């Protein structure tokens, strides 16, 4: 190691480095960081927030491991964020910008073919040992070989280039380009203490509290029931501007519940301090309790700029009948979203129109700009005119259950697709096969929605069968695309990237074990993914994502469902927080405190 280090330092001295910009305090995925190196604190925190008190949170599920970085085991919540740190950390008022944490600076050339990080001299693990370049090298090699599969395989070399400097060099893609997100991904890699980890047993589950460099240490472990984090009063980063006003609770308790009802009941009694609700019926009707009436619990709605993602019924376009877009569009017409939202969700949900709903990346309600039109020019048939000009909306009903107009429009499409009425069923005139399909599910809770949809389909001779299977069979069929339709959710961020290839790229359509459940094969979608990956400025990126969104919407690959219009949070009134309206996430408990 010493010989290699000396040799590399000599290489630096004689200038054998790639063309590079000067080291900076932060890096943005697109454009430049919003906050200067001289900032005193993030603007969405209270820099003078008091320290102390306790936060009790309920976690649904269980845990049998305190290692969140490996595949094996059920990892406890919070360890990655509270115990382990990265070279860089996110800001919450920018789409995807990172600022120095363990690293004081990052140096990235224009082509982003490498990233050089300079560690802070004061960085320490909780046992007082310094964070070194050797720890970075150790962490990379360990996580690459024994951690979760990911982008670490895209690193061609990691070199120690100075006493406190390491350089990641990245492999180009097949077309010679570099994934511009890689420097940020490496900046978010967990840094582990090489002196406190046994490499041979790292990939095994453990309940031994780990040593990290983060703001908390684990002080109590009750497997599957309770985990307590205690604020590290000697945390090395507590006086950094990026840390001011954050991590204010002396103790954070994670109490585990296998049953969601039991978790909510614990919150109602005051045993838990905060509850983020996703059940519209409960949010509307479940809080008529003394704690709310007496002002000990408050219900709040937080606006968020983060995309809601796409919750949808997915058409498997690899097989009939969904290989015909007319069938997919006909079924979309027959989905009575207003009736379902009213009767199943007390009209609290909002219909999802875009794969990036709730954010400025959504194309819904926006005409395509000049950049989008230029990107789409080579694919004139990929986007429908109404989606291109921003006027398209999913079919609407009055919620009365009367679907005659929608049924007539759907039957016209199905007739065009070759279907006709035979007896009381729709049958394809050539294949003689009835229009029947199966909805694959592994949760009984999906059945109510499917039954409501199936009743409308049955009225015009279409049969929808609900197929409930146990989880292992579901996963096997999912991985091998052995289904007609399923219900799923693709989460989304403000910085969609290479994961889109796995979701909707042609390369993933016929491969097992991808998230391209619909079997999307679209040259236009592939081109838009390439455009969003290549974008350097935020405006260009936004246009590329919106153009991509238009292609996916035009392809009718999914039947969109619903999303939360805001975040629903109930919490104890002793919890206080700053005005976080400028954040993307709406609220972040890491910036709250207790009185």
CSV table of C-alpha atoms in Angstrom, one decimal, residues 51-522:
chain,number,residue,atom,x,y,z
A,51,UNK,CA,-31.0,19.9,21.7
A,52,UNK,CA,-32.5,17.4,23.9
A,53,UNK,CA,-35.6,15.3,24.4
A,54,UNK,CA,-36.8,12.1,22.8
A,55,UNK,CA,-38.5,11.1,19.5
A,56,UNK,CA,-40.4,7.9,19.5
A,57,UNK,CA,-41.3,6.4,16.1
A,58,UNK,CA,-43.3,3.3,15.1
A,59,UNK,CA,-41.8,1.0,12.5
A,60,UNK,CA,-44.0,-1.7,10.9
A,61,UNK,CA,-42.2,-5.0,10.5
A,62,UNK,CA,-39.2,-6.4,12.4
A,63,UNK,CA,-35.5,-6.7,12.2
A,64,UNK,CA,-32.8,-9.3,12.7
A,65,UNK,CA,-29.7,-7.4,11.6
A,66,UNK,CA,-28.0,-4.1,12.2
A,67,UNK,CA,-26.2,-4.2,8.9
A,68,UNK,CA,-28.2,-2.3,6.3
A,69,UNK,CA,-25.5,-2.6,3.6
A,70,UNK,CA,-25.9,-6.3,2.8
A,71,UNK,CA,-28.5,-8.4,1.1
A,72,UNK,CA,-28.9,-10.9,3.9
A,73,UNK,CA,-31.3,-10.4,6.8
A,74,UNK,CA,-34.0,-7.9,7.7
A,75,UNK,CA,-32.1,-4.7,8.5
A,76,UNK,CA,-33.2,-2.3,11.2
A,77,UNK,CA,-34.5,1.1,10.2
A,78,UNK,CA,-32.3,4.2,10.7
A,79,UNK,CA,-28.8,2.6,10.9
A,80,UNK,CA,-27.7,3.8,7.5
A,81,UNK,CA,-28.8,7.4,8.1
A,82,UNK,CA,-27.9,7.9,11.8
A,83,UNK,CA,-24.8,5.8,12.3
A,84,UNK,CA,-23.0,5.7,8.9
A,85,UNK,CA,-22.0,8.7,6.9
A,86,UNK,CA,-20.9,9.4,3.3
A,87,UNK,CA,-18.3,11.6,1.7
A,88,UNK,CA,-21.1,13.9,0.7
A,89,UNK,CA,-24.6,14.6,1.8
A,90,UNK,CA,-27.8,15.8,0.1
A,91,UNK,CA,-29.5,19.1,0.5
A,92,UNK,CA,-33.3,19.1,0.7
A,93,UNK,CA,-34.1,22.2,-1.3
A,94,UNK,CA,-32.4,21.2,-4.6
A,95,UNK,CA,-33.3,18.3,-6.9
A,96,UNK,CA,-30.0,16.4,-6.5
A,97,UNK,CA,-27.1,18.4,-5.0
A,98,UNK,CA,-24.5,17.1,-2.6
A,99,UNK,CA,-22.3,19.0,-0.2
A,100,UNK,CA,-19.1,17.9,1.6
A,101,UNK,CA,-19.5,15.8,4.7
A,102,UNK,CA,-16.6,13.5,5.4
A,103,UNK,CA,-15.0,15.1,2.4
A,104,UNK,CA,-14.4,18.8,2.5
A,105,UNK,CA,-14.3,19.0,-1.3
A,106,UNK,CA,-14.9,17.1,-4.6
A,107,UNK,CA,-13.0,17.6,-7.8
A,108,UNK,CA,-14.7,16.4,-11.0
A,109,UNK,CA,-13.5,16.9,-14.6
A,110,UNK,CA,-15.9,18.1,-17.3
A,111,UNK,CA,-16.6,14.7,-18.6
A,112,UNK,CA,-17.1,13.3,-15.1
A,113,UNK,CA,-14.8,10.4,-15.9
A,114,UNK,CA,-13.4,10.6,-12.4
A,115,UNK,CA,-14.1,12.1,-9.0
A,116,UNK,CA,-11.4,13.1,-6.4
A,117,UNK,CA,-12.5,13.6,-2.8
A,118,UNK,CA,-10.4,15.3,-0.1
A,119,UNK,CA,-11.3,14.1,3.4
A,120,UNK,CA,-11.7,16.5,6.3
A,121,UNK,CA,-8.9,16.3,8.8
A,122,UNK,CA,-11.3,16.4,11.7
A,123,UNK,CA,-13.5,13.5,10.6
A,124,UNK,CA,-13.8,10.8,13.2
A,125,UNK,CA,-15.6,7.6,13.9
A,126,UNK,CA,-17.6,7.3,17.2
A,127,UNK,CA,-14.7,5.5,18.8
A,128,UNK,CA,-12.4,8.5,18.2
A,129,UNK,CA,-10.4,7.0,15.4
A,130,UNK,CA,-9.8,9.2,12.3
A,131,UNK,CA,-11.5,8.6,9.0
A,132,UNK,CA,-8.8,7.9,6.5
A,133,UNK,CA,-8.3,7.3,2.8
A,134,UNK,CA,-7.7,3.7,3.8
A,135,UNK,CA,-11.2,3.5,5.2
A,136,UNK,CA,-12.6,4.8,1.9
A,137,UNK,CA,-10.6,2.2,-0.1
A,138,UNK,CA,-11.7,-0.5,2.4
A,139,UNK,CA,-15.3,0.5,2.2
A,140,UNK,CA,-15.4,0.5,-1.6
A,141,UNK,CA,-13.8,-2.9,-1.9
A,142,UNK,CA,-16.0,-4.4,0.8
A,143,UNK,CA,-19.3,-3.0,-0.5
A,144,UNK,CA,-18.4,-3.9,-4.1
A,145,UNK,CA,-17.6,-7.5,-3.1
A,146,UNK,CA,-20.1,-8.2,-0.3
A,147,UNK,CA,-22.7,-5.4,-0.3
A,148,UNK,CA,-25.8,-4.7,-2.2
A,149,UNK,CA,-25.3,-4.9,-6.0
A,150,UNK,CA,-25.1,-1.5,-7.5
A,151,UNK,CA,-23.1,1.1,-9.4
A,152,UNK,CA,-19.8,0.3,-7.7
A,153,UNK,CA,-19.1,-2.1,-10.6
A,154,UNK,CA,-18.9,1.0,-12.8
A,155,UNK,CA,-15.7,2.1,-11.0
A,156,UNK,CA,-12.6,1.0,-13.0
A,157,UNK,CA,-10.1,2.2,-10.3
A,158,UNK,CA,-10.0,3.7,-6.8
A,159,UNK,CA,-6.6,5.3,-6.1
A,160,UNK,CA,-5.1,7.0,-3.1
A,161,UNK,CA,-3.6,10.2,-4.5
A,162,UNK,CA,-2.7,12.1,-1.4
A,163,UNK,CA,-2.7,11.9,2.4
A,164,UNK,CA,-6.4,12.8,2.4
A,165,UNK,CA,-7.3,12.3,-1.2
A,166,UNK,CA,-8.9,9.4,-3.2
A,167,UNK,CA,-9.8,9.3,-6.8
A,168,UNK,CA,-12.6,7.2,-8.3
A,169,UNK,CA,-12.2,6.5,-12.1
A,170,UNK,CA,-15.2,5.4,-14.0
A,171,UNK,CA,-15.8,2.9,-16.8
A,172,UNK,CA,-17.4,4.3,-19.9
A,173,UNK,CA,-20.6,2.8,-21.2
A,174,UNK,CA,-20.7,0.9,-24.4
A,175,UNK,CA,-21.2,4.1,-26.4
A,176,UNK,CA,-18.1,5.6,-24.8
A,177,UNK,CA,-20.1,8.0,-22.6
A,178,UNK,CA,-19.8,8.3,-18.8
A,179,UNK,CA,-22.8,8.1,-16.5
A,180,UNK,CA,-22.8,11.6,-15.1
A,181,UNK,CA,-24.5,10.5,-11.9
A,182,UNK,CA,-21.5,8.3,-10.8
A,183,UNK,CA,-19.6,11.0,-8.9
A,184,UNK,CA,-22.7,11.6,-6.8
A,185,UNK,CA,-23.3,7.9,-6.3
A,186,UNK,CA,-19.8,7.5,-5.0
A,187,UNK,CA,-20.2,10.5,-2.8
A,188,UNK,CA,-23.2,8.8,-1.1
A,189,UNK,CA,-21.3,5.5,-0.5
A,190,UNK,CA,-21.2,4.6,3.2
A,191,UNK,CA,-17.7,4.9,4.7
A,192,UNK,CA,-16.9,2.2,7.2
A,193,UNK,CA,-14.2,1.8,9.8
A,194,UNK,CA,-11.6,-0.6,8.5
A,195,UNK,CA,-10.3,-1.2,12.0
A,196,UNK,CA,-13.6,-2.3,13.4
A,197,UNK,CA,-15.0,-4.6,10.7
A,198,UNK,CA,-14.2,-8.2,10.0
A,199,UNK,CA,-14.2,-8.5,6.2
A,200,UNK,CA,-14.8,-12.3,6.3
A,201,UNK,CA,-18.0,-12.0,8.2
A,202,UNK,CA,-19.3,-8.7,6.9
A,203,UNK,CA,-22.0,-10.3,4.7
A,204,UNK,CA,-23.5,-12.1,7.7
A,205,UNK,CA,-26.3,-10.7,9.8
A,206,UNK,CA,-25.3,-9.2,13.2
A,207,UNK,CA,-26.9,-7.6,16.2
A,208,UNK,CA,-23.7,-6.0,17.4
A,209,UNK,CA,-24.0,-2.2,17.3
A,210,UNK,CA,-21.8,-0.9,14.5
A,211,UNK,CA,-19.2,1.8,14.8
A,212,UNK,CA,-19.8,4.7,12.4
A,213,UNK,CA,-19.0,8.4,12.1
A,214,UNK,CA,-22.6,9.6,12.2
A,215,UNK,CA,-24.5,11.8,14.7
A,216,UNK,CA,-25.9,8.8,16.7
A,217,UNK,CA,-24.8,5.6,18.3
A,218,UNK,CA,-26.9,2.6,19.0
A,219,UNK,CA,-27.5,2.3,22.8
A,220,UNK,CA,-30.1,-0.4,23.1
A,221,UNK,CA,-31.0,-3.4,20.9
A,222,UNK,CA,-34.1,-5.5,21.5
A,223,UNK,CA,-34.3,-7.6,18.4
A,224,UNK,CA,-37.5,-7.2,16.4
A,225,UNK,CA,-39.1,-4.9,19.0
A,226,UNK,CA,-37.0,-1.9,19.8
A,227,UNK,CA,-33.9,0.0,18.7
A,228,UNK,CA,-32.6,3.1,20.5
A,229,UNK,CA,-30.3,5.7,19.0
A,230,UNK,CA,-28.5,8.1,21.4
A,231,UNK,CA,-27.0,11.4,20.1
A,232,UNK,CA,-23.3,11.4,20.1
A,233,UNK,CA,-22.3,14.5,22.1
A,234,UNK,CA,-18.8,14.2,20.6
A,235,UNK,CA,-20.0,13.9,17.0
A,236,UNK,CA,-17.1,15.3,15.0
A,237,UNK,CA,-19.4,17.2,12.5
A,238,UNK,CA,-21.8,18.9,15.0
A,239,UNK,CA,-20.4,22.4,14.3
A,240,UNK,CA,-20.3,22.2,10.5
A,241,UNK,CA,-22.7,24.5,8.7
A,242,UNK,CA,-24.4,21.5,7.0
A,243,UNK,CA,-25.1,20.0,10.4
A,244,UNK,CA,-26.5,23.1,12.3
A,245,UNK,CA,-30.1,22.8,13.3
A,246,UNK,CA,-30.2,19.0,12.6
A,247,UNK,CA,-30.1,15.9,14.7
A,248,UNK,CA,-31.6,17.6,17.7
A,249,UNK,CA,-33.1,14.8,19.7
A,250,UNK,CA,-31.0,13.2,22.4
A,251,UNK,CA,-32.7,9.9,21.9
A,252,UNK,CA,-34.6,8.4,19.0
A,253,UNK,CA,-36.6,5.3,19.7
A,254,UNK,CA,-37.7,2.9,16.9
A,255,UNK,CA,-40.5,0.7,18.2
A,256,UNK,CA,-41.5,-2.2,15.9
A,257,UNK,CA,-45.0,-3.5,15.3
A,258,UNK,CA,-45.9,-6.4,13.0
A,259,UNK,CA,-49.5,-5.3,12.8
A,260,UNK,CA,-50.2,-1.8,11.4
A,261,UNK,CA,-53.4,-1.5,13.5
A,262,UNK,CA,-51.4,-2.0,16.7
A,263,UNK,CA,-48.9,0.6,15.5
A,264,UNK,CA,-51.6,3.2,15.0
A,265,UNK,CA,-53.2,2.3,18.4
A,266,UNK,CA,-49.9,2.9,20.1
A,267,UNK,CA,-49.7,6.3,18.5
A,268,UNK,CA,-53.2,7.2,19.6
A,269,UNK,CA,-52.2,6.4,23.2
A,270,UNK,CA,-49.2,8.7,23.1
A,271,UNK,CA,-46.6,6.0,23.1
A,272,UNK,CA,-45.4,7.2,19.7
A,273,UNK,CA,-44.8,10.8,18.7
A,274,UNK,CA,-45.4,10.9,15.0
A,275,UNK,CA,-47.5,9.0,12.4
A,276,UNK,CA,-47.3,9.5,8.7
A,277,UNK,CA,-50.6,8.2,7.3
A,278,UNK,CA,-51.3,6.8,3.8
A,279,UNK,CA,-54.8,5.5,4.5
A,280,UNK,CA,-57.3,8.0,3.2
A,281,UNK,CA,-60.2,6.5,5.1
A,282,UNK,CA,-58.3,6.6,8.4
A,283,UNK,CA,-57.0,10.1,7.7
A,284,UNK,CA,-60.6,11.3,7.1
A,285,UNK,CA,-62.3,9.4,9.9
A,286,UNK,CA,-59.8,7.8,12.3
A,287,UNK,CA,-58.7,10.7,14.4
A,288,UNK,CA,-61.8,11.5,16.5
A,289,UNK,CA,-59.9,10.7,19.7
A,290,UNK,CA,-59.3,12.6,23.0
A,291,UNK,CA,-55.6,13.4,22.2
A,292,UNK,CA,-56.7,15.3,19.1
A,293,UNK,CA,-59.7,17.0,20.7
A,294,UNK,CA,-57.5,18.0,23.7
A,295,UNK,CA,-54.7,19.4,21.5
A,296,UNK,CA,-52.1,16.8,22.4
A,297,UNK,CA,-52.0,15.5,18.8
A,298,UNK,CA,-52.3,17.7,15.7
A,299,UNK,CA,-53.0,16.6,12.1
A,300,UNK,CA,-51.0,18.4,9.4
A,301,UNK,CA,-50.7,18.2,5.6
A,302,UNK,CA,-47.4,19.0,4.1
A,303,UNK,CA,-47.0,20.0,0.4
A,304,UNK,CA,-44.2,18.1,-1.3
A,305,UNK,CA,-42.3,18.7,-4.6
A,306,UNK,CA,-41.1,15.1,-4.8
A,307,UNK,CA,-42.7,13.1,-7.6
A,308,UNK,CA,-45.5,10.8,-6.4
A,309,UNK,CA,-44.3,8.0,-8.7
A,310,UNK,CA,-46.6,5.8,-10.7
A,311,UNK,CA,-49.1,3.5,-9.0
A,312,UNK,CA,-50.8,1.6,-11.7
A,313,UNK,CA,-52.3,-1.5,-13.1
A,314,UNK,CA,-49.7,-2.8,-15.5
A,315,UNK,CA,-50.5,-4.2,-19.0
A,316,UNK,CA,-48.1,-7.0,-20.0
A,317,UNK,CA,-47.6,-6.0,-23.6
A,318,UNK,CA,-45.6,-9.1,-24.4
A,319,UNK,CA,-48.8,-11.2,-24.7
A,320,UNK,CA,-52.3,-10.9,-26.0
A,321,UNK,CA,-54.6,-9.2,-25.5
A,322,UNK,CA,-52.4,-6.3,-24.3
A,323,UNK,CA,-50.0,-6.4,-27.2
A,324,UNK,CA,-52.7,-4.3,-28.9
A,325,UNK,CA,-52.7,-0.6,-27.8
A,326,UNK,CA,-56.4,-0.3,-28.7
A,327,UNK,CA,-57.3,-2.9,-26.0
A,328,UNK,CA,-55.2,-1.1,-23.5
A,329,UNK,CA,-56.8,2.3,-24.3
A,330,UNK,CA,-60.3,0.7,-24.2
A,331,UNK,CA,-59.7,-0.7,-20.7
A,332,UNK,CA,-58.4,2.7,-19.5
A,333,UNK,CA,-61.7,4.2,-20.7
A,334,UNK,CA,-63.6,1.6,-18.6
A,335,UNK,CA,-61.9,2.4,-15.3
A,336,UNK,CA,-64.3,4.4,-13.2
A,337,UNK,CA,-61.7,6.3,-11.1
A,338,UNK,CA,-64.3,8.7,-9.6
A,339,UNK,CA,-66.5,6.0,-8.3
A,340,UNK,CA,-63.6,4.0,-7.0
A,341,UNK,CA,-62.0,7.0,-5.3
A,342,UNK,CA,-65.3,8.0,-3.7
A,343,UNK,CA,-66.3,4.6,-2.5
A,344,UNK,CA,-63.0,3.0,-1.6
A,345,UNK,CA,-60.9,6.1,-0.6
A,346,UNK,CA,-63.5,8.7,0.5
A,347,UNK,CA,-62.4,10.9,-2.4
A,348,UNK,CA,-59.1,11.7,-0.6
A,349,UNK,CA,-56.8,10.5,-3.4
A,350,UNK,CA,-55.9,12.3,-6.6
A,351,UNK,CA,-55.7,10.6,-10.0
A,352,UNK,CA,-52.2,10.1,-11.3
A,353,UNK,CA,-51.7,11.5,-14.8
A,354,UNK,CA,-47.9,11.4,-15.1
A,355,UNK,CA,-45.0,9.2,-14.2
A,356,UNK,CA,-43.6,12.2,-12.4
A,357,UNK,CA,-46.8,13.5,-10.9
A,358,UNK,CA,-46.6,16.3,-8.3
A,359,UNK,CA,-43.3,17.7,-9.6
A,360,UNK,CA,-42.1,20.0,-12.3
A,361,UNK,CA,-40.8,17.0,-14.2
A,362,UNK,CA,-44.4,16.1,-15.1
A,363,UNK,CA,-45.6,16.7,-18.6
A,364,UNK,CA,-49.3,16.8,-17.6
A,365,UNK,CA,-51.0,20.1,-18.3
A,366,UNK,CA,-47.9,21.5,-20.0
A,367,UNK,CA,-47.4,21.9,-23.8
A,368,UNK,CA,-44.1,20.6,-25.0
A,369,UNK,CA,-41.4,23.2,-25.2
A,370,UNK,CA,-39.0,23.7,-28.1
A,371,UNK,CA,-36.4,21.4,-26.5
A,372,UNK,CA,-38.9,18.6,-26.1
A,373,UNK,CA,-40.1,19.0,-29.6
A,374,UNK,CA,-36.6,18.8,-30.9
A,375,UNK,CA,-35.9,15.6,-29.0
A,376,UNK,CA,-39.2,14.1,-30.2
A,377,UNK,CA,-38.8,15.2,-33.9
A,378,UNK,CA,-37.3,11.9,-34.9
A,379,UNK,CA,-40.3,10.0,-33.5
A,380,UNK,CA,-43.3,11.7,-35.0
A,381,UNK,CA,-45.7,8.9,-34.0
A,382,UNK,CA,-44.5,8.4,-30.4
A,383,UNK,CA,-46.6,11.0,-28.7
A,384,UNK,CA,-50.3,11.7,-29.3
A,385,UNK,CA,-51.2,15.3,-30.3
A,386,UNK,CA,-53.2,16.0,-27.1
A,387,UNK,CA,-50.3,14.8,-24.8
A,388,UNK,CA,-47.9,16.9,-26.9
A,389,UNK,CA,-49.9,20.1,-26.5
A,390,UNK,CA,-50.7,19.4,-22.8
A,391,UNK,CA,-54.5,19.0,-23.1
A,392,UNK,CA,-54.7,15.3,-22.5
A,393,UNK,CA,-56.5,14.0,-19.4
A,394,UNK,CA,-57.4,10.5,-18.3
A,395,UNK,CA,-61.1,9.7,-18.8
A,396,UNK,CA,-63.4,11.2,-16.2
A,397,UNK,CA,-66.8,10.0,-15.0
A,398,UNK,CA,-69.4,11.5,-12.7
A,399,UNK,CA,-69.0,8.7,-10.1
A,400,UNK,CA,-72.6,7.6,-10.5
A,401,UNK,CA,-71.7,4.2,-11.9
A,402,UNK,CA,-73.3,5.0,-15.2
A,403,UNK,CA,-70.5,4.2,-17.8
A,404,UNK,CA,-72.6,4.0,-21.0
A,405,UNK,CA,-70.6,6.7,-22.8
A,406,UNK,CA,-67.3,5.2,-21.8
A,407,UNK,CA,-68.5,1.7,-22.7
A,408,UNK,CA,-69.6,2.8,-26.2
A,409,UNK,CA,-66.2,4.5,-26.8
A,410,UNK,CA,-64.4,1.4,-25.5
A,411,UNK,CA,-66.5,-1.0,-27.7
A,412,UNK,CA,-65.6,1.1,-30.7
A,413,UNK,CA,-61.9,0.6,-30.0
A,414,UNK,CA,-62.3,-3.1,-29.3
A,415,UNK,CA,-64.3,-3.6,-32.5
A,416,UNK,CA,-61.4,-2.0,-34.4
A,417,UNK,CA,-59.1,-4.4,-32.6
A,418,UNK,CA,-61.1,-7.4,-33.9
A,419,UNK,CA,-63.5,-8.2,-31.1
A,420,UNK,CA,-67.2,-8.8,-31.4
A,421,UNK,CA,-70.1,-9.9,-29.2
A,422,UNK,CA,-70.8,-13.6,-29.1
A,423,UNK,CA,-73.5,-14.5,-26.7
A,424,UNK,CA,-72.7,-12.2,-23.7
A,425,UNK,CA,-68.9,-12.3,-24.2
A,426,UNK,CA,-66.5,-10.3,-26.3
A,427,UNK,CA,-64.6,-12.7,-28.6
A,428,UNK,CA,-61.9,-12.1,-31.1
A,429,UNK,CA,-63.2,-12.7,-34.6
A,430,UNK,CA,-59.9,-14.4,-35.9
A,431,UNK,CA,-58.6,-16.3,-32.9
A,432,UNK,CA,-62.1,-17.0,-31.4
A,433,UNK,CA,-60.6,-16.3,-27.9
A,434,UNK,CA,-62.8,-14.5,-25.5
A,435,UNK,CA,-61.5,-11.2,-24.0
A,436,UNK,CA,-60.4,-12.6,-20.6
A,437,UNK,CA,-57.3,-11.7,-18.6
A,438,UNK,CA,-55.9,-12.4,-15.1
A,439,UNK,CA,-54.9,-9.9,-12.5
A,440,UNK,CA,-51.9,-11.4,-10.5
A,441,UNK,CA,-51.7,-10.3,-6.9
A,442,UNK,CA,-50.0,-11.3,-3.6
A,443,UNK,CA,-52.1,-9.1,-1.4
A,444,UNK,CA,-55.8,-9.6,-0.6
A,445,UNK,CA,-56.2,-5.9,-0.2
A,446,UNK,CA,-56.0,-5.4,-3.9
A,447,UNK,CA,-59.1,-7.4,-4.5
A,448,UNK,CA,-61.6,-4.6,-3.8
A,449,UNK,CA,-60.3,-2.4,-6.5
A,450,UNK,CA,-60.1,-5.3,-9.0
A,451,UNK,CA,-63.7,-6.3,-8.2
A,452,UNK,CA,-64.9,-2.7,-8.8
A,453,UNK,CA,-63.1,-2.6,-12.1
A,454,UNK,CA,-64.2,-6.1,-13.1
A,455,UNK,CA,-67.9,-5.3,-12.6
A,456,UNK,CA,-67.7,-2.6,-15.2
A,457,UNK,CA,-65.8,-4.8,-17.6
A,458,UNK,CA,-68.3,-7.7,-17.2
A,459,UNK,CA,-71.1,-5.4,-18.3
A,460,UNK,CA,-69.7,-5.4,-21.9
A,461,UNK,CA,-68.5,-9.0,-22.0
A,462,UNK,CA,-64.9,-8.8,-20.6
A,463,UNK,CA,-63.8,-11.2,-17.9
A,464,UNK,CA,-61.3,-10.1,-15.3
A,465,UNK,CA,-60.1,-12.8,-12.9
A,466,UNK,CA,-58.3,-12.0,-9.6
A,467,UNK,CA,-55.5,-14.5,-9.0
A,468,UNK,CA,-54.1,-14.4,-5.5
A,469,UNK,CA,-50.8,-16.3,-5.0
A,470,UNK,CA,-48.4,-16.6,-2.2
A,471,UNK,CA,-45.3,-14.3,-2.2
A,472,UNK,CA,-42.7,-16.7,-3.5
A,473,UNK,CA,-44.9,-17.8,-6.5
A,474,UNK,CA,-45.7,-14.1,-7.1
A,475,UNK,CA,-42.0,-13.2,-7.2
A,476,UNK,CA,-41.2,-16.1,-9.6
A,477,UNK,CA,-44.0,-15.1,-12.0
A,478,UNK,CA,-43.1,-11.5,-11.8
A,479,UNK,CA,-39.4,-12.1,-12.6
A,480,UNK,CA,-40.3,-14.2,-15.6
A,481,UNK,CA,-43.1,-11.9,-16.9
A,482,UNK,CA,-45.7,-14.7,-16.4
A,483,UNK,CA,-48.8,-12.5,-15.9
A,484,UNK,CA,-51.4,-10.5,-17.8
A,485,UNK,CA,-51.9,-7.6,-15.4
A,486,UNK,CA,-50.6,-6.7,-12.0
A,487,UNK,CA,-50.7,-3.7,-9.6
A,488,UNK,CA,-47.4,-2.0,-8.8
A,489,UNK,CA,-45.7,1.2,-7.9
A,490,UNK,CA,-42.6,2.8,-9.5
A,491,UNK,CA,-41.2,5.4,-7.1
A,492,UNK,CA,-39.7,8.5,-8.6
A,493,UNK,CA,-37.2,11.2,-7.6
A,494,UNK,CA,-36.3,14.7,-8.9
A,495,UNK,CA,-33.3,13.1,-10.6
A,496,UNK,CA,-34.4,10.1,-12.6
A,497,UNK,CA,-31.4,8.4,-14.1
A,498,UNK,CA,-30.0,5.1,-15.2
A,499,UNK,CA,-32.7,3.1,-13.3
A,500,UNK,CA,-35.1,4.1,-16.1
A,501,UNK,CA,-33.4,1.6,-18.4
A,502,UNK,CA,-34.4,-1.2,-16.1
A,503,UNK,CA,-37.9,0.1,-15.9
A,504,UNK,CA,-38.8,1.1,-19.4
A,505,UNK,CA,-35.8,0.5,-21.6
A,506,UNK,CA,-35.9,-1.9,-24.6
A,507,UNK,CA,-32.9,-3.7,-23.3
A,508,UNK,CA,-34.8,-4.8,-20.2
A,509,UNK,CA,-38.0,-5.8,-21.9
A,510,UNK,CA,-37.1,-9.5,-22.5
A,511,UNK,CA,-34.7,-10.0,-19.6
A,512,UNK,CA,-35.8,-11.8,-16.4
A,513,UNK,CA,-35.8,-10.0,-13.1
A,514,UNK,CA,-36.2,-6.4,-14.3
A,515,UNK,CA,-38.8,-3.8,-13.4
A,516,UNK,CA,-39.9,-3.4,-17.0
A,517,UNK,CA,-43.1,-5.2,-16.1
A,518,UNK,CA,-45.0,-3.8,-19.1
A,519,UNK,CA,-42.4,-5.0,-21.6
A,520,UNK,CA,-41.9,-1.5,-23.1
A,521,UNK,CA,-39.9,-1.6,-26.3
A,522,UNK,CA,-39.8,1.9,-27.7
